[in-house]
Structures are given as C-alpha cells and as structure tokens.
Amino acid sequence: MTQHVVDGKEAGPASDVAEDDASGASGLSVTQVVAASVLLGAAAVGVALAFGDAGPGPFRIGWIDGPWLRLVLFVMTCLCGVEAVGVRIRHDDDGEAVEELNLLDGVALLSVLLLPVRDAILISLIGILLPYLVRGIDRVKVLYNLGVYATAASATALLVHAVMPEEGRFDARLVVAMCVGTAAFVLVNLLHMALLLTAIGGTTPGEVLREDARLSVLTAIGTVGITGTVLAIAVAAPILLPCAVLPAIALRFAFAASAAKQEERRRSARVLSFSQILASGPTREVAVESFLSMTRQEFDAEATLLLLGTGTGMIMDDSSSGARSYDPSAEVRRLAEHADLRVVESPDVRAWSRVLTTPVMLDGVRVGTAMVARHGTGRFRASDITSLRSLVASLAVTLQNAEQTKRLVEETSKLRAVIDQAGDGIVVLDRDGAVQVWSPAMLRITGVPASLATGSRLGEVLDLESPASDAECPFAEGERRLRPDAPQLDIDIELVRPDGEARSARFSHAAVFEDGALVRDVVIVRDLTAERQVERMKGDFIATVSHELRTPLTPIKGYATMLLKRGDTMTPEKRQRALDVIVSRADHLGRLVEDLLSASTITANNDARHPMIAERADLVALVDRTREDFLAAASRVRIDTSDRPQVVGDPTRVVQIISNLLSNALKYSDGDRPVHVSVCEDGGKGHVVVRDEGAGIPSDQMGRIFDKFHRVEDPMVMSTGGTGLGLYIARQLAHAMGGEITAESTLGQGSTFSLSLPLHRPEHPADRGLDLR
Ligand code: ADP
C-alpha cells in the first residue's frame, strides 16, 4: 500500500540523486544503489518470466476478462502512479526521498491474482512507467523506481503463483498467498529504501528498517485486507464493488490528512527557525541567505532570487551550496518589473516552468523583488502565494532593521571614538549609581581601570584624600543634590590614586530624568591637578616674593630714614656703615630682581638658551672667586681642590651657579656646621661638589626642588629666605652650558649638590676664541 520512491521533484537533467555520488554508511554510492536496483529488477523480471507459472491467474472474475480486465488493471496501476491519487510524505529533511501511499502494491497483488505472471508484471511495469513519464520525473529516478517495482512485482508474482493453484478458492491458502506476496513486495521496497537513504547519508540501514518496519507491516495488512475484499466482492457480488473501494478512498484521505499535517509541521518548523533568525537581528547578508534557503525548501523550488533596488541580487539554486550574488539577465529583470505578486508561466528563463514573483515593499516603497522559480509541472497553490507574501514582508522589516542596526553600530563606534579620545574622563552611571561607561581618560586620571570600575559605584572605586563617612561621601552627596529641576552639578574632589599620587578632579554631573526619576548620570571628569598646582604656585610666589622684597627693604628704609634724620650728627664710621648696609641690601634686591627676570626669560623662551659665552674656564679659580663673596662665612667653607679641571662655560654664570649652591648649603645648615666644596675631574667632566651637613631634603621633594618657585618650606611659616628660583635658574644655566646639576640628600644628615661641566678639549671652538653668543 505504501511505496518508497525517490522524490518525484522535477529536478532537471542534473539530478541531485545522480550527482550525489558520495558513499553513505552502507559503503554504496547513490549511483551504485540505482544501478543495483535496475539490475536486480531486470534479473527479477527475467527469473519471473522464465520460471513463473505460464498459466492464467488463480482467480477469474466472470463478468470481466481478457483485454478488458487487463485494461482496467493497467488504468488502475497508472492512476496509482499519478500524484493526484497517491499521497506523498517526505522522508528526510531535504525531501529527496518520500513515502507514497498509492495502493500500488494492492493493484499489483490484484493483477498477480487475476492474470498470468508475465501479463501481471508487464501491466504493472508499463502502468507505473507511464505516469512517471507524464510527470516528467528525472530518468535516473524513473530507472530506480522501476527497478524497485520490477523486483517487488516479480517476487510477489512468483510467490503468489507458487502458493496458489490455478483454480484458487477463498480459503486460508489465498490469505497465505496474499500475505507472502505482499510481504515480499513491502520487504523489497523497504530494503531498497534503506540502501538508498543510507547512500544519501545521515542514517544506517538498521535505523531505516527499525523506523519503517511498523508502518510497512501495517500497510501490508491493509493491502491484504483491501485486496482480498475487492477480489471477493468482484467475484461474488460485483455490484458491491464501490463499497469495497470506499475504505480505500477513506484511507487515502486519512493518509493525505496526516501527510498534510506532517508537511504543515515541517513548514512551521522552517518558518519558526526563519523567524528566529530574523529575530536575532541578523546582518543583511544572513537575513537574505536564510530567506532564500527557507523559501527554496518551503516552495520546493528550483531557485529562489532576491533582487534589490541596486539592480544586483542574490540567488540560491543547485549551482552552489549557499546563496551567491547574482547579476540578473534582461529576462529576469523584465520578470521583476511587474508591480504585483503574480505567477509567470513558461517565463523563458533557464529551464523554469513557472516563476512566482512578488515585490519587496518597505513603508509603501518598493525596494526589490523576490522570485521563486520551479521546473516541471508543480503548480503554485494559493497558500504558497500568501505564505510568500508574509515571508517577504518579514524579510523587508528585517532588512530595514539590519540597515538601522548598521547605522546604529556606525554611530556607536563614532561615539566610542569620542569617549576613547576625549582628554577629560567620561563616566556614565545608571539609575543606581553603578558605572556603565568608564573612558580611558579615567584610567589616566584616577589610575582605576574600566574593568574594576564597571558595575561599581564611584565611592567604591575611588579613594578620597580625606576619607569621608558614607553620609559625607561627596559622590553620595552629589547624587542627593541632583534633581529634575537642577540636573547639573559640579563637585571638586581630591583623590588618591592607587599608586599614591594625589589628584584634584572636577566631577561635572549631567543627570537624565524620566518621569521625575533619575535614569542616567553622565559625568565629565576634568583633571584639575595641574591647574591647582599653578594656583598654589602663584600663591606661594606672591607670598615668597613679597617676603623676599620686604626683607632687604626694611633695613634700606631704616638706614635711609636714620641718615635723613640724624645724618648730620652721626660719626663718619656710622654713616659709612649705614650706607654699606643700604648698598648691600640694594644689591640683594637687584639680585632678586635679576633672578625673577632670568626665570621669566627662561619661561618665555621656553628653553634654556641664554646668551652666554662658552670659553675655557678654570673651575678651581671660579670656586675661589665665589668664595670671596662669602667672606662672612669663610670659616665654615672647606675647599678641596685635588684636580684642576679646565671646563667650557661662561665664567660669570658658573660663579652664579656655585654661589647659589654654596649659599643654599650655608643657609640650610646650622651656623656651626662646615660646608665642603670639592673640585674634581671625572668621566670627561669637571665637577664642583657642594656638601653640607644640614637638615637635608625629604625624598618626596627631591624631584621638585629644581622646579620654579618650589620651596620645601611652607611659605607661610618659613624661617629661611628665598624665592625657590635659585636651583631652577642654576639648572637651566648648567644645561645651557652643556652641563648638569644633580642632588642627593638624606633627611637630617645633609645634602650634596654637584655641578658638572664638559671638559675643555683643544679642538673645541672655544679654544679658537669663538663666541657662542
Ligand atoms: P631658595 O631661594 O628657596 O633657596 P632654591 O631654588 O635655591 O630656592 O632651592 C629650592 C629649595 O630647595 C629650597 O627652598 C630648599 O627648601 C631646598 N634646598 C636647596 N638647597 C638645599 C640644601 N642644601 N639643603 C636643604 N634644602 C635645600
């Protein structure tokens, strides 16, 4: 009652089955299975004709015989081979093999019971061949099915005739003969199907036999029942024949309903997987490919195409495994031009017999055309047209979404670039204050990486310079102060980075509220450390300079007033002393102003180039010259001149530098402590090393003592005078002469400053009297 057949899909001359020559689990290729079935069929027919009973069939129906009986059986066989009568159920996912309920085995059994073996086989074979030819089924598939059918029919004929005598009666022997014959028919079918499916791949013969055995047994029972009934009624009460056919018809429709249900399930599964792909937000390419693949299966199509506005398109057909881009021919373009959904018969394109085309519309605008093309006789049903329309509509929406997603991704990456490149830190907090975005600049400012910050609250990842309780935490305070009517807020915070460095930063909040509730807070974080430092330096500078200017001004004003008021009465010595003090303080003021000018010149030029002379200089002589300026402290200064290096430099500037180092050493150590000055030559350089036994410099300040205006002492409580410019100017001058100043210090034990200058070489331009000014 069922027959396993290779799919009757009009697959064109290059059949999938014939082409797919890969060997399956059985070790046979599809071609070999087809060839084997043909050979076996031919052999079976040969055997049946040679050894089969030549006499008439065991049963005779009185009212019809001879050519009429043969004609009726032939027509019945043909009808069973026609698609409209049979019901097909797809057997594997690709639909290459189907099971077909078509009462063919029942008709074959009837032929065998009523006709001689030869006639029964010939009528069965020709009867099945004719509908196949009409249906335009591929030759290879026809050969395979004929081979299977020939083997099955021959085996049935041989067995039935062997069991039943010529004068058959309605007895147990008939039942046995029918059972044996049907079993042979079904078994041959089943074995062939197992081999074929195994050769196609993905299964084993055992699996196929297990899966299909039950169905085969049931259909065999049905076949025996119906054939026996029809035979008995045809012989005994022909008038009741329609009653015998009715159960078969009912069975056919029940099978058809079940097949339709199964097909519907497949279709739903396909549509579901297609919609899942669409819902996953695929790229344009993935959406188009899955649409083409899905519609090709759905409509059992030779090819599916999608032409988009740009003129080019994508196609999916047998010539490649997936979708490929496609430049449509003029005929295909013409097909695509039609405004509405339609079926074009014999479109004269490739070997297509009919094409279903539908416009792809988006917001009422046509953006392309989808086409489903078929070979052979398969017609499009109304449900196909409706289904294609809705699939195309889903695709159009997905394409639009894909386009929007693409644009969104582009926009997002632009935004990302802004966030990544911004000099200020950018932080986005969610409604709970947890960090969602932490720009790279935030790592620079706070030392906290995004991986650590994301998901945490600001107060949890940032250390404040003066730790606050939860209630006083400035971040929590900021959150409290942000309101829909005041969504912006600046909070200045002193932070301590994980590496211990202190930073000042301004957190500028811009909160987004929805229905009065905060949903997002975008915070721009500006590093104010440098600004704060400049501000502090300005303050320090003013305090220092006013202090420094006031110090010499006080004695100048005091002595000048004294001279003015009592000059006439003063002794010449006292007057001389007063004038000396005024001159020395005025000199000090002059030096101070000179320092300030030097510092501002260096800053304005932004480099260390000073107009200076580069000439050969004797370092020991310059140290001696400097010492003369410190006669008051002569007892403390110990000079050691083991070498007598000749260097290249500007003597005045060298004296200025040594003088600064010496005055610092005297100033920052107790009045009774000695200061050692040594001159030596080492590593191609001449060195002046000034060492004191004073207070020393804290290690965290060492890096900054050469900065402009930097003083280790707090300017508000300072006990020593100074502007914080001496070392800065000294180092700049040393650099300008190709030298360097370095410092070492141990707190509480003293400091050592070294000036190094390049040694004089005879070939140096200075030796030839060149002025480098
Ligand atoms: P100032 O005019 O303040 O002396 P300098 O630029 O010469 O300016 O020195 C910068 C700072 O370095 C000083 O304020 C002082 O704190 C520190 N300093 C310089 N030399 C010494 C030293 N020999 N011993 C201790 N501290 C020193």
XYZ file of C-alpha atoms in Angstrom, residues 373-637:
265
model
C 11.216 29.502 -9.728
C 10.185 25.920 -10.452
C 10.940 23.266 -13.028
C 8.413 20.721 -14.290
C 4.737 20.521 -13.550
C 4.453 21.605 -9.891
C 1.903 24.411 -9.592
C 1.825 27.187 -7.001
C -1.127 26.972 -4.636
C -2.981 29.933 -3.188
C -1.390 29.163 0.180
C 2.071 29.422 -1.430
C 1.277 32.921 -2.617
C 0.001 34.067 0.788
C 2.907 32.488 2.548
C 5.483 34.099 0.232
C 3.846 37.476 0.735
C 4.180 37.275 4.513
C 7.735 35.906 4.362
C 8.773 38.752 2.100
C 7.127 41.250 4.439
C 9.119 39.853 7.394
C 12.296 39.953 5.351
C 11.676 43.570 4.364
C 11.292 44.586 8.007
C 14.440 42.688 8.916
C 16.383 44.326 6.105
C 15.244 47.688 7.378
C 16.247 46.739 10.917
C 19.602 45.471 9.661
C 20.143 48.789 7.923
C 19.221 50.661 11.083
C 21.439 48.395 13.171
C 24.318 49.031 10.786
C 23.775 52.761 11.095
C 23.483 52.410 14.861
C 26.740 50.480 15.010
C 28.430 53.204 12.958
C 27.041 55.910 15.215
C 28.008 53.948 18.303
C 31.540 53.484 17.089
C 31.788 57.228 16.415
C 30.549 57.883 19.925
C 33.005 55.306 21.269
C 35.827 57.100 19.475
C 34.778 60.368 21.088
C 34.694 58.726 24.513
C 38.034 56.993 23.936
C 39.807 60.065 22.617
C 38.369 62.691 24.965
C 41.003 64.312 27.179
C 38.518 64.647 30.014
C 37.235 61.495 31.661
C 33.713 60.400 30.748
C 31.681 58.261 33.123
C 28.091 57.093 32.671
C 26.259 55.946 35.780
C 22.987 54.043 35.769
C 19.969 54.784 37.945
C 21.642 53.028 40.888
C 24.858 54.992 40.517
C 26.754 51.991 39.112
C 29.380 52.713 36.469
C 28.323 51.717 32.949
C 30.927 53.584 30.905
C 34.445 54.410 32.105
C 36.519 56.137 29.438
C 40.272 55.542 29.012
C 40.965 59.073 30.306
C 39.505 57.971 33.641
C 42.311 55.429 33.967
C 44.774 58.227 33.314
C 43.221 60.480 35.920
C 42.289 58.020 38.661
C 44.568 55.058 37.963
C 41.493 52.779 38.136
C 40.905 50.551 35.067
C 37.473 50.207 33.466
C 37.373 46.503 34.312
C 37.465 47.377 38.009
C 35.160 50.376 37.849
C 32.352 48.957 35.706
C 29.392 47.911 37.797
C 30.669 49.608 40.964
C 29.694 52.922 42.496
C 32.133 55.836 42.332
C 32.596 55.858 46.112
C 33.626 52.204 45.996
C 36.385 52.545 43.424
C 37.834 55.980 44.141
C 39.867 56.820 47.273
C 39.397 60.308 48.638
C 42.338 62.257 50.030
C 40.401 62.836 53.226
C 38.247 59.737 53.661
C 34.615 60.547 54.405
C 31.893 58.542 56.057
C 29.147 57.166 53.828
C 26.876 60.036 54.762
C 29.530 62.632 53.954
C 30.799 60.939 50.802
C 30.817 63.652 48.142
C 29.595 61.196 45.495
C 26.545 60.251 47.575
C 26.064 63.914 48.363
C 26.171 64.692 44.624
C 23.546 62.039 43.915
C 21.286 63.553 46.565
C 21.630 67.032 45.130
C 20.799 66.070 41.555
C 17.158 66.860 40.908
C 14.989 67.186 37.787
C 14.996 70.985 38.228
C 18.752 71.022 38.903
C 20.155 68.180 36.790
C 23.673 69.609 36.580
C 26.223 69.799 39.326
C 29.980 70.273 39.707
C 31.824 68.602 42.570
C 35.551 69.107 43.144
C 37.254 66.128 44.683
C 40.750 65.398 45.937
C 41.651 61.819 45.034
C 44.484 59.495 45.873
C 45.363 57.157 43.024
C 46.235 53.529 43.778
C 49.899 54.488 43.188
C 49.600 57.113 45.964
C 49.632 60.165 43.716
C 47.194 62.883 44.724
C 44.920 64.315 42.055
C 42.345 67.078 42.031
C 39.386 66.471 39.766
C 36.102 68.179 38.970
C 33.139 65.825 38.508
C 30.562 67.618 36.345
C 27.305 65.693 36.556
C 24.570 65.950 33.927
C 21.688 63.767 35.045
C 18.887 62.470 32.832
C 15.484 62.180 34.476
C 12.409 60.381 33.215
C 9.093 60.984 34.979
C 10.970 62.575 37.831
C 13.243 59.569 38.349
C 16.944 59.617 37.604
C 17.741 57.124 34.843
C 21.283 58.075 33.885
C 24.030 60.376 35.047
C 26.716 61.430 32.590
C 29.782 62.705 34.413
C 32.615 64.616 32.757
C 35.716 64.412 34.922
C 38.343 67.119 34.469
C 41.803 66.703 35.940
C 42.451 69.928 37.849
C 45.758 68.819 39.388
C 47.938 70.966 37.115
C 45.635 73.968 37.444
C 45.602 73.611 41.213
C 49.384 73.365 41.244
C 49.686 76.552 39.214
C 47.252 78.283 41.535
C 49.230 77.091 44.539
C 52.466 78.205 42.912
C 51.027 81.622 42.213
C 50.037 81.958 45.842
C 53.414 80.716 47.013
C 55.170 83.027 44.602
C 53.357 86.119 45.822
C 53.986 85.184 49.457
C 57.654 84.426 48.756
C 58.412 87.421 46.587
C 56.714 89.876 48.940
C 58.608 88.385 51.829
C 61.889 88.497 49.932
C 61.358 92.069 48.759
C 60.310 93.261 52.159
C 63.352 91.743 53.919
C 66.041 93.977 52.293
C 63.642 96.938 52.026
C 63.241 97.141 55.804
C 66.959 97.877 56.573
C 67.235 100.110 53.490
C 64.289 102.203 54.638
C 65.503 102.166 58.295
C 69.064 103.271 57.498
C 67.931 105.823 54.891
C 65.494 107.360 57.394
C 68.225 107.409 60.010
C 70.607 109.167 57.618
C 67.886 111.637 56.711
C 67.038 112.496 60.249
C 70.331 112.185 62.048
C 72.918 112.048 59.286
C 74.499 115.315 60.294
C 75.071 114.159 63.846
C 76.373 110.683 63.016
C 80.018 109.787 63.085
C 81.566 109.191 59.661
C 82.036 105.483 60.543
C 78.396 105.018 61.477
C 77.285 106.843 58.376
C 79.618 104.675 56.302
C 78.159 101.516 57.904
C 74.631 102.665 57.233
C 75.495 103.389 53.604
C 77.224 99.975 53.274
C 74.101 98.220 54.562
C 71.913 100.207 52.174
C 74.198 99.336 49.213
C 74.415 95.632 50.181
C 70.623 95.344 50.638
C 70.061 97.225 47.390
C 72.471 94.735 45.702
C 70.433 91.898 47.209
C 67.274 93.481 45.840
C 68.975 93.812 42.474
C 69.931 90.116 42.504
C 66.403 89.211 43.428
C 65.003 91.190 40.539
C 67.684 89.701 38.303
C 66.574 86.166 39.346
C 62.961 86.972 38.655
C 63.879 88.343 35.246
C 66.004 85.281 34.447
C 63.176 82.967 35.437
C 60.680 84.846 33.331
C 63.088 84.921 30.360
C 63.565 81.169 30.586
C 59.801 80.618 30.764
C 59.079 82.987 27.901
C 61.707 81.378 25.641
C 60.545 78.003 26.842
C 64.021 76.673 26.582
C 67.295 77.005 28.354
C 69.206 79.037 25.820
C 70.736 82.036 27.447
C 73.048 84.442 25.803
C 76.295 83.277 27.261
C 79.922 82.908 26.440
C 81.481 79.463 26.002
C 85.136 79.702 26.874
C 87.823 77.793 28.658
C 87.464 78.246 32.394
C 89.473 77.066 35.356
C 86.944 75.591 37.820
C 89.228 75.998 40.859
C 89.720 79.693 40.055
C 85.963 80.138 39.735
C 85.338 78.406 43.081
C 87.907 80.776 44.649
C 86.193 83.744 43.078
C 82.865 82.589 44.525
C 84.337 82.111 47.992
C 85.226 85.795 48.072
C 81.514 86.608 48.091
C 81.080 84.555 51.260
C 83.830 86.034 53.439
C 81.431 86.292 56.340
C 81.133 82.508 56.377
C 84.711 81.835 55.336
C 85.394 79.812 58.476
C 82.679 77.273 57.519
C 83.665 76.761 53.901
